[in-house]
Amino acid sequence: MSAPAPTAPAHPPTATRSRNLALGVIATGLLMTVLDGSIVTVAMPAIQNDLGFTPAGLSWVVNAYLIAFGGLLLLAGRLGDLLGRRRMFLAGTAVFTAASVLAGAAGSPALLIAARFLQGAGSAMASAVGLGILVTLFTESRERARAIAVFSFTGAAGASIGQVLGGILTDALGWHWIFFINLPIGFAVLLVAVRVLPADRGPGLAAGADAIGALLVTAGVMLGIYSVVEVESYGWLSAHTIGLGALALALLALFVVRQATAAAPLLPLRILRSRSVAGANLVQILMVAALFSFQILVALYLQRVLGYGATATGLAMLPAAAVIGAVSLGISARLSARFGDRNVLILGLSLLVAMLGLLTRLPVHANYAVDLLPVMFLAAGFGLALPALTALGMSGAGEEDAGLASGLFNTTQQIGMALGVAVLSTLAASRTDTLLAAGDGPASALTGGYHLAFAVGVGLLAAALLIAITVLRRPSRATTATPSA
């Protein structure tokens, strides 16, 4: 009796290596764009001094990127499905890299703002399809969880790493190099991506580009983000904010009507019928808005209240990046496999509520080891929450909609960021002005303003936690049974 033939591995070693290289390329591309979003915040004073930005104009170094990125993500994701996600990733990386060189060489405020807008557009093109490529490459649940954990780590920890790198580059070489550093990274990503990313052929624009829907949603999202980020200049009740906000909502409402009636919609509304997809995107808006107060306001507290320099601020934030990386890469996938994405998300959000709760008690003269280091360790909640949230946000998308679901997930992330920038920074500034008028010193008034922003962040996270518990409920056995062919 002959011995049975050995079972072939699920994936040949060469295929596994190729998929891992593809994961590395996508994660590196994402890291480059995430770093660029945070690296510039540390260099803002140097940019202002060198190029002569006004205080109001300086905010557009961030806003131009944010508007282009958030406004084009959904369109880029759908175009990736129609034209090929690999093609869209390569084109976006090339645009981002070229725009980085233009930004580094900018000699005037107008040129730098234009380059930042192009960077945002390139980043949207590449980021929108990254998750879509991953979920089609990694089909087995455990491997997909690991791939999503790596992807999520680059997004979660990249912001803190960017602040460290931004401080070092600005102090050592000048602010131009925070953009020039993207050139060798971008070339390397393009060189490897051409070889390892799977060639996919979309059905083409004839299958349904929905130009009208694309125009409506892109204009609506861009206008909405613009009206929100300008709140600090005009105020919430100004004609500028209310008028543009109402116009943005009207455009988005027309987009929804268009998607319900179009023969080939840009955003098929069926994707939102999934409780996991709809709930995960709503949770993400609240979570990202709340965590703006950690990423940005803690850095401002370190510099403006405690007197830290750019490099010292980045190093002070580094433990958060380290613990997020350790949890998202080493623990989150195992916990999700054992307890489910929903339960891991609930645990992560609970840790984040505790983190911002501690920040509401920050003293004016804080001791880093006692008052801030425990907060950095509680940032582990982000390393748990984001991979689980990403898996839930992509769970209801078929292969034909993977790029769209990826673009939608990234879009809600940018909307959350814009809301966090506008709401929390405006509340903090208003509270600080009130305390200064009441006779408090500058450090005390700033700290009081940050306390209010942190408290509102706690409320946003509590709402996200409630949605995770109620909307992202466990499916019953009857509904999880696999239907027969």
Coordinates of N, CA, C and O in Angstrom, one line a residue, residues 280-389:
A280 N -18.8 50.5 11.7 CA -17.4 50.7 11.8 C -17.0 52.1 11.3 O -16.2 52.8 11.9
N281 N -17.6 52.6 10.2 CA -17.2 53.9 9.7 C -17.7 55.0 10.6 O -17.1 56.0 10.8
L282 N -18.9 54.8 11.2 CA -19.4 55.8 12.2 C -18.5 55.8 13.4 O -18.2 56.9 13.9
V283 N -18.1 54.7 13.9 CA -17.2 54.6 15.1 C -15.9 55.3 14.8 O -15.3 56.0 15.6
Q284 N -15.4 55.1 13.5 CA -14.1 55.7 13.2 C -14.2 57.2 13.2 O -13.2 57.8 13.6
I285 N -15.3 57.8 12.7 CA -15.4 59.2 12.7 C -15.2 59.8 14.1 O -14.5 60.7 14.4
L286 N -16.0 59.2 15.1 CA -15.9 59.6 16.4 C -14.5 59.4 17.1 O -14.0 60.2 17.8
M287 N -14.0 58.2 16.8 CA -12.7 57.9 17.4 C -11.6 58.8 16.9 O -10.8 59.3 17.7
V288 N -11.5 59.0 15.6 CA -10.4 59.8 15.1 C -10.6 61.2 15.5 O -9.6 61.9 15.8
A289 N -11.8 61.7 15.5 CA -12.1 63.1 16.0 C -11.6 63.3 17.4 O -10.9 64.3 17.8
A290 N -11.9 62.3 18.3 CA -11.4 62.4 19.7 C -9.9 62.3 19.8 O -9.3 63.0 20.6
L291 N -9.3 61.4 19.0 CA -7.9 61.2 19.2 C -7.0 62.3 18.6 O -5.8 62.3 18.8
F292 N -7.6 63.2 17.8 CA -6.9 64.4 17.5 C -6.4 65.1 18.7 O -5.3 65.7 18.7
S293 N -7.1 65.1 19.8 CA -6.7 65.8 21.0 C -5.5 65.2 21.6 O -4.7 65.9 22.3
F294 N -5.3 63.9 21.3 CA -4.1 63.3 21.9 C -2.9 63.6 20.9 O -1.8 64.0 21.4
Q295 N -3.1 63.3 19.6 CA -2.0 63.5 18.7 C -1.4 64.9 18.6 O -0.2 65.1 18.6
I296 N -2.3 65.9 18.6 CA -1.9 67.2 18.3 C -1.8 68.1 19.6 O -0.8 68.7 19.9
L297 N -2.9 68.0 20.4 CA -2.9 68.9 21.6 C -1.9 68.5 22.7 O -1.4 69.3 23.4
V298 N -1.6 67.2 22.8 CA -0.6 66.8 23.7 C 0.8 67.4 23.3 O 1.6 67.8 24.1
A299 N 1.0 67.3 22.0 CA 2.3 67.9 21.5 C 2.3 69.4 21.7 O 3.4 69.9 22.1
L300 N 1.2 70.1 21.5 CA 1.2 71.5 21.8 C 1.3 71.8 23.3 O 2.0 72.8 23.7
Y301 N 0.8 71.0 24.2 CA 0.9 71.1 25.6 C 2.4 71.0 26.0 O 2.9 71.7 26.8
L302 N 3.1 70.0 25.4 CA 4.5 69.8 25.7 C 5.3 71.0 25.3 O 6.2 71.4 26.1
Q303 N 5.0 71.6 24.2 CA 5.8 72.7 23.7 C 5.4 74.0 24.3 O 6.3 74.8 24.8
R304 N 4.1 74.3 24.4 CA 3.7 75.6 24.8 C 3.5 75.8 26.3 O 3.6 76.9 26.9
V305 N 3.3 74.7 27.0 CA 3.2 74.7 28.5 C 4.4 74.3 29.2 O 4.9 74.9 30.1
L306 N 5.0 73.1 28.8 CA 6.2 72.6 29.5 C 7.5 73.1 28.8 O 8.5 72.8 29.4
G307 N 7.4 73.7 27.7 CA 8.6 74.3 27.1 C 9.5 73.3 26.3 O 10.7 73.6 26.2
Y308 N 9.0 72.2 25.9 CA 9.8 71.2 25.1 C 10.1 71.8 23.8 O 9.3 72.5 23.2
G309 N 11.3 71.4 23.2 CA 11.6 71.7 21.8 C 11.0 70.7 20.9 O 10.4 69.7 21.3
A310 N 11.3 70.9 19.6 CA 10.7 70.0 18.5 C 11.1 68.6 18.7 O 10.3 67.6 18.7
T311 N 12.4 68.4 18.8 CA 12.9 67.0 19.0 C 12.5 66.4 20.3 O 12.1 65.2 20.3
A312 N 12.5 67.1 21.4 CA 12.1 66.6 22.7 C 10.7 66.2 22.7 O 10.3 65.2 23.3
T313 N 9.8 67.0 22.0 CA 8.4 66.7 21.9 C 8.2 65.4 21.1 O 7.4 64.5 21.5
G314 N 8.9 65.2 20.0 CA 8.8 63.9 19.3 C 9.2 62.7 20.1 O 8.6 61.7 20.1
L315 N 10.3 62.9 20.8 CA 10.8 61.8 21.7 C 9.8 61.5 22.8 O 9.7 60.3 23.2
A316 N 9.2 62.5 23.3 CA 8.2 62.3 24.4 C 7.0 61.5 23.9 O 6.4 60.8 24.7
M317 N 6.7 61.7 22.6 CA 5.5 60.9 22.1 C 5.9 59.5 21.6 O 5.0 58.7 21.3
L318 N 7.2 59.3 21.6 CA 7.7 58.0 21.0 C 7.1 56.8 21.7 O 6.8 55.7 21.1
P319 N 7.0 56.7 23.1 CA 6.5 55.6 23.7 C 5.1 55.2 23.2 O 4.8 54.0 23.2
A320 N 4.3 56.2 22.9 CA 3.0 55.9 22.3 C 3.1 55.1 21.0 O 2.4 54.1 20.8
A321 N 4.0 55.6 20.2 CA 4.2 54.9 18.9 C 4.7 53.4 19.1 O 4.2 52.5 18.4
A322 N 5.6 53.3 20.1 CA 6.1 52.0 20.4 C 5.1 51.0 20.9 O 5.0 49.8 20.4
V323 N 4.3 51.4 21.8 CA 3.3 50.5 22.4 C 2.1 50.3 21.4 O 1.6 49.1 21.3
I324 N 1.8 51.2 20.5 CA 0.8 51.0 19.5 C 1.3 49.9 18.5 O 0.6 49.0 18.1
G325 N 2.6 50.1 18.1 CA 3.2 49.1 17.2 C 3.3 47.7 17.8 O 2.9 46.7 17.2
A326 N 3.7 47.6 19.1 CA 3.8 46.3 19.7 C 2.4 45.6 19.8 O 2.3 44.4 19.6
V327 N 1.4 46.4 20.1 CA 0.1 45.8 20.3 C -0.6 45.4 19.0 O -1.1 44.3 18.8
S328 N -0.5 46.4 18.0 CA -1.1 46.1 16.7 C -0.4 45.0 15.9 O -1.1 44.2 15.2
L329 N 0.9 44.9 16.0 CA 1.6 43.9 15.3 C 1.7 42.6 16.0 O 1.7 41.5 15.4
G330 N 1.7 42.6 17.3 CA 2.0 41.3 18.0 C 0.8 40.7 18.8 O 0.8 39.5 19.1
I331 N -0.2 41.5 19.0 CA -1.3 41.0 19.9 C -2.7 41.1 19.3 O -3.5 40.2 19.4
S332 N -3.0 42.2 18.5 CA -4.3 42.4 18.1 C -4.9 41.3 17.2 O -6.0 40.9 17.4
A333 N -4.1 40.8 16.3 CA -4.6 39.7 15.4 C -4.9 38.5 16.2 O -6.0 37.8 15.9
R334 N -4.1 38.1 17.2 CA -4.4 36.9 18.0 C -5.7 37.1 18.8 O -6.5 36.2 18.9
L335 N -5.8 38.3 19.4 CA -7.0 38.6 20.2 C -8.3 38.5 19.3 O -9.3 38.0 19.7
S336 N -8.2 39.1 18.1 CA -9.3 39.1 17.2 C -9.7 37.7 16.8 O -10.9 37.4 16.7
A337 N -8.7 36.9 16.5 CA -9.0 35.5 16.1 C -9.7 34.7 17.2 O -10.5 33.9 17.0
R338 N -9.3 35.1 18.5 CA -9.9 34.3 19.6 C -11.2 34.9 20.1 O -12.1 34.2 20.4
F339 N -11.3 36.2 20.2 CA -12.5 36.8 20.8 C -13.4 37.6 19.8 O -14.5 38.0 20.2
G340 N -12.9 37.8 18.6 CA -13.7 38.5 17.6 C -13.3 40.0 17.6 O -12.9 40.6 18.6
D341 N -13.5 40.6 16.4 CA -13.1 42.0 16.2 C -13.9 42.9 17.0 O -13.4 43.9 17.5
R342 N -15.2 42.6 17.2 CA -16.0 43.5 18.0 C -15.6 43.6 19.4 O -15.5 44.7 20.0
N343 N -15.2 42.5 20.1 CA -14.8 42.5 21.4 C -13.5 43.2 21.6 O -13.2 44.0 22.6
V344 N -12.6 43.0 20.6 CA -11.3 43.7 20.7 C -11.4 45.2 20.5 O -10.8 46.0 21.2
L345 N -12.3 45.6 19.6 CA -12.6 47.0 19.4 C -13.2 47.6 20.7 O -12.7 48.7 21.1
I346 N -14.1 47.0 21.4 CA -14.6 47.5 22.7 C -13.5 47.6 23.7 O -13.5 48.6 24.4
L347 N -12.6 46.7 23.8 CA -11.5 46.8 24.8 C -10.6 48.0 24.4 O -10.2 48.7 25.3
G348 N -10.3 48.1 23.1 CA -9.4 49.2 22.7 C -10.1 50.6 23.0 O -9.4 51.5 23.5
L349 N -11.4 50.7 22.7 CA -12.0 52.0 23.0 C -12.1 52.3 24.5 O -12.0 53.4 24.9
S350 N -12.2 51.2 25.3 CA -12.3 51.4 26.8 C -10.9 52.0 27.3 O -10.9 52.9 28.1
L351 N -9.8 51.5 26.7 CA -8.5 52.0 27.1 C -8.3 53.4 26.7 O -7.7 54.2 27.4
L352 N -8.9 53.7 25.5 CA -8.7 55.1 25.0 C -9.5 56.1 25.8 O -9.1 57.2 26.1
V353 N -10.7 55.7 26.3 CA -11.5 56.5 27.2 C -10.7 56.8 28.5 O -10.7 58.0 29.0
A354 N -10.1 55.8 29.0 CA -9.2 56.0 30.2 C -8.1 56.9 29.9 O -7.7 57.7 30.8
M355 N -7.5 56.8 28.7 CA -6.3 57.6 28.4 C -6.7 59.1 28.4 O -6.0 60.0 29.0
L356 N -7.8 59.5 27.6 CA -8.2 60.9 27.6 C -8.7 61.3 29.0 O -8.6 62.5 29.3
G357 N -9.3 60.4 29.7 CA -9.7 60.8 31.1 C -8.6 61.2 31.9 O -8.7 62.2 32.7
L358 N -7.4 60.6 31.8 CA -6.3 61.0 32.6 C -5.8 62.3 32.1 O -5.3 63.2 32.9
L359 N -5.9 62.6 30.8 CA -5.4 63.9 30.3 C -6.2 65.1 30.8 O -5.7 66.2 30.8
T360 N -7.4 64.8 31.2 CA -8.2 66.0 31.7 C -7.7 66.4 33.0 O -8.2 67.5 33.5
R361 N -6.8 65.7 33.6 CA -6.2 66.1 35.0 C -4.8 66.5 34.9 O -4.1 66.6 35.9
L362 N -4.3 66.8 33.7 CA -2.9 67.2 33.5 C -2.6 68.5 34.3 O -3.4 69.5 34.1
P363 N -1.6 68.6 35.1 CA -1.3 69.8 35.8 C -0.5 70.8 34.9 O 0.1 70.4 33.9
V364 N -0.4 72.0 35.4 CA 0.4 73.0 34.6 C 1.9 72.6 34.7 O 2.6 72.7 33.7
H365 N 2.4 72.2 35.8 CA 3.8 71.8 36.0 C 3.8 70.2 36.1 O 3.9 69.7 37.2
A366 N 3.7 69.6 35.0 CA 3.6 68.1 34.9 C 5.0 67.5 35.0 O 6.0 68.0 34.6
N367 N 5.0 66.3 35.7 CA 6.1 65.4 35.7 C 5.9 64.4 34.6 O 4.9 63.6 34.6
Y368 N 6.8 64.2 33.6 CA 6.6 63.4 32.5 C 6.4 61.9 32.9 O 5.4 61.3 32.5
A369 N 7.2 61.4 33.8 CA 7.1 60.0 34.2 C 5.8 59.7 35.0 O 5.2 58.6 34.8
V370 N 5.3 60.7 35.7 CA 4.2 60.4 36.6 C 2.9 60.8 35.8 O 1.9 60.0 35.8
D371 N 2.9 61.9 35.1 CA 1.6 62.4 34.5 C 1.4 62.1 33.1 O 0.2 62.0 32.6
L372 N 2.5 61.8 32.3 CA 2.3 61.6 30.9 C 2.7 60.2 30.4 O 2.0 59.7 29.5
L373 N 3.7 59.5 31.0 CA 4.1 58.2 30.6 C 2.9 57.2 30.7 O 2.7 56.4 29.8
P374 N 2.1 57.2 31.8 CA 1.0 56.2 31.8 C 0.0 56.5 30.7 O -0.6 55.5 30.1
V375 N -0.2 57.7 30.3 CA -1.0 58.0 29.1 C -0.5 57.4 27.9 O -1.3 56.9 27.0
M376 N 0.8 57.5 27.7 CA 1.4 56.9 26.5 C 1.2 55.4 26.4 O 1.0 54.9 25.3
F377 N 1.2 54.7 27.5 CA 1.0 53.3 27.6 C -0.4 53.0 27.3 O -0.7 51.9 26.6
L378 N -1.4 53.8 27.7 CA -2.8 53.5 27.4 C -3.1 53.7 26.0 O -4.2 53.3 25.5
A379 N -2.2 54.4 25.2 CA -2.4 54.5 23.8 C -2.4 53.1 23.1 O -2.8 53.0 21.9
A380 N -2.1 52.1 23.8 CA -2.2 50.7 23.3 C -3.6 50.4 22.8 O -3.8 49.6 21.9
G381 N -4.6 51.1 23.4 CA -6.0 51.0 23.0 C -6.1 51.2 21.5 O -7.0 50.6 20.8
F382 N -5.4 52.2 20.9 CA -5.4 52.5 19.5 C -4.9 51.3 18.7 O -5.4 51.0 17.6
G383 N -3.9 50.7 19.2 CA -3.3 49.5 18.5 C -4.3 48.3 18.5 O -4.2 47.4 17.7
L384 N -5.2 48.3 19.5 CA -6.2 47.2 19.5 C -7.4 47.7 18.6 O -8.0 46.9 17.9
A385 N -7.9 48.9 18.8 CA -9.1 49.4 18.1 C -9.0 49.5 16.6 O -9.9 49.1 15.9
L386 N -7.9 50.1 16.1 CA -7.8 50.4 14.7 C -7.8 49.1 13.8 O -8.5 49.0 12.8
P387 N -7.0 48.1 14.1 CA -7.0 46.9 13.3 C -8.4 46.2 13.3 O -8.9 45.8 12.3
A388 N -9.0 46.1 14.5 CA -10.4 45.5 14.6 C -11.4 46.3 13.8 O -12.2 45.8 13.1
L389 N -11.3 47.7 13.9 CA -12.2 48.5 13.2 C -12.0 48.4 11.7 O -13.0 48.4 10.9

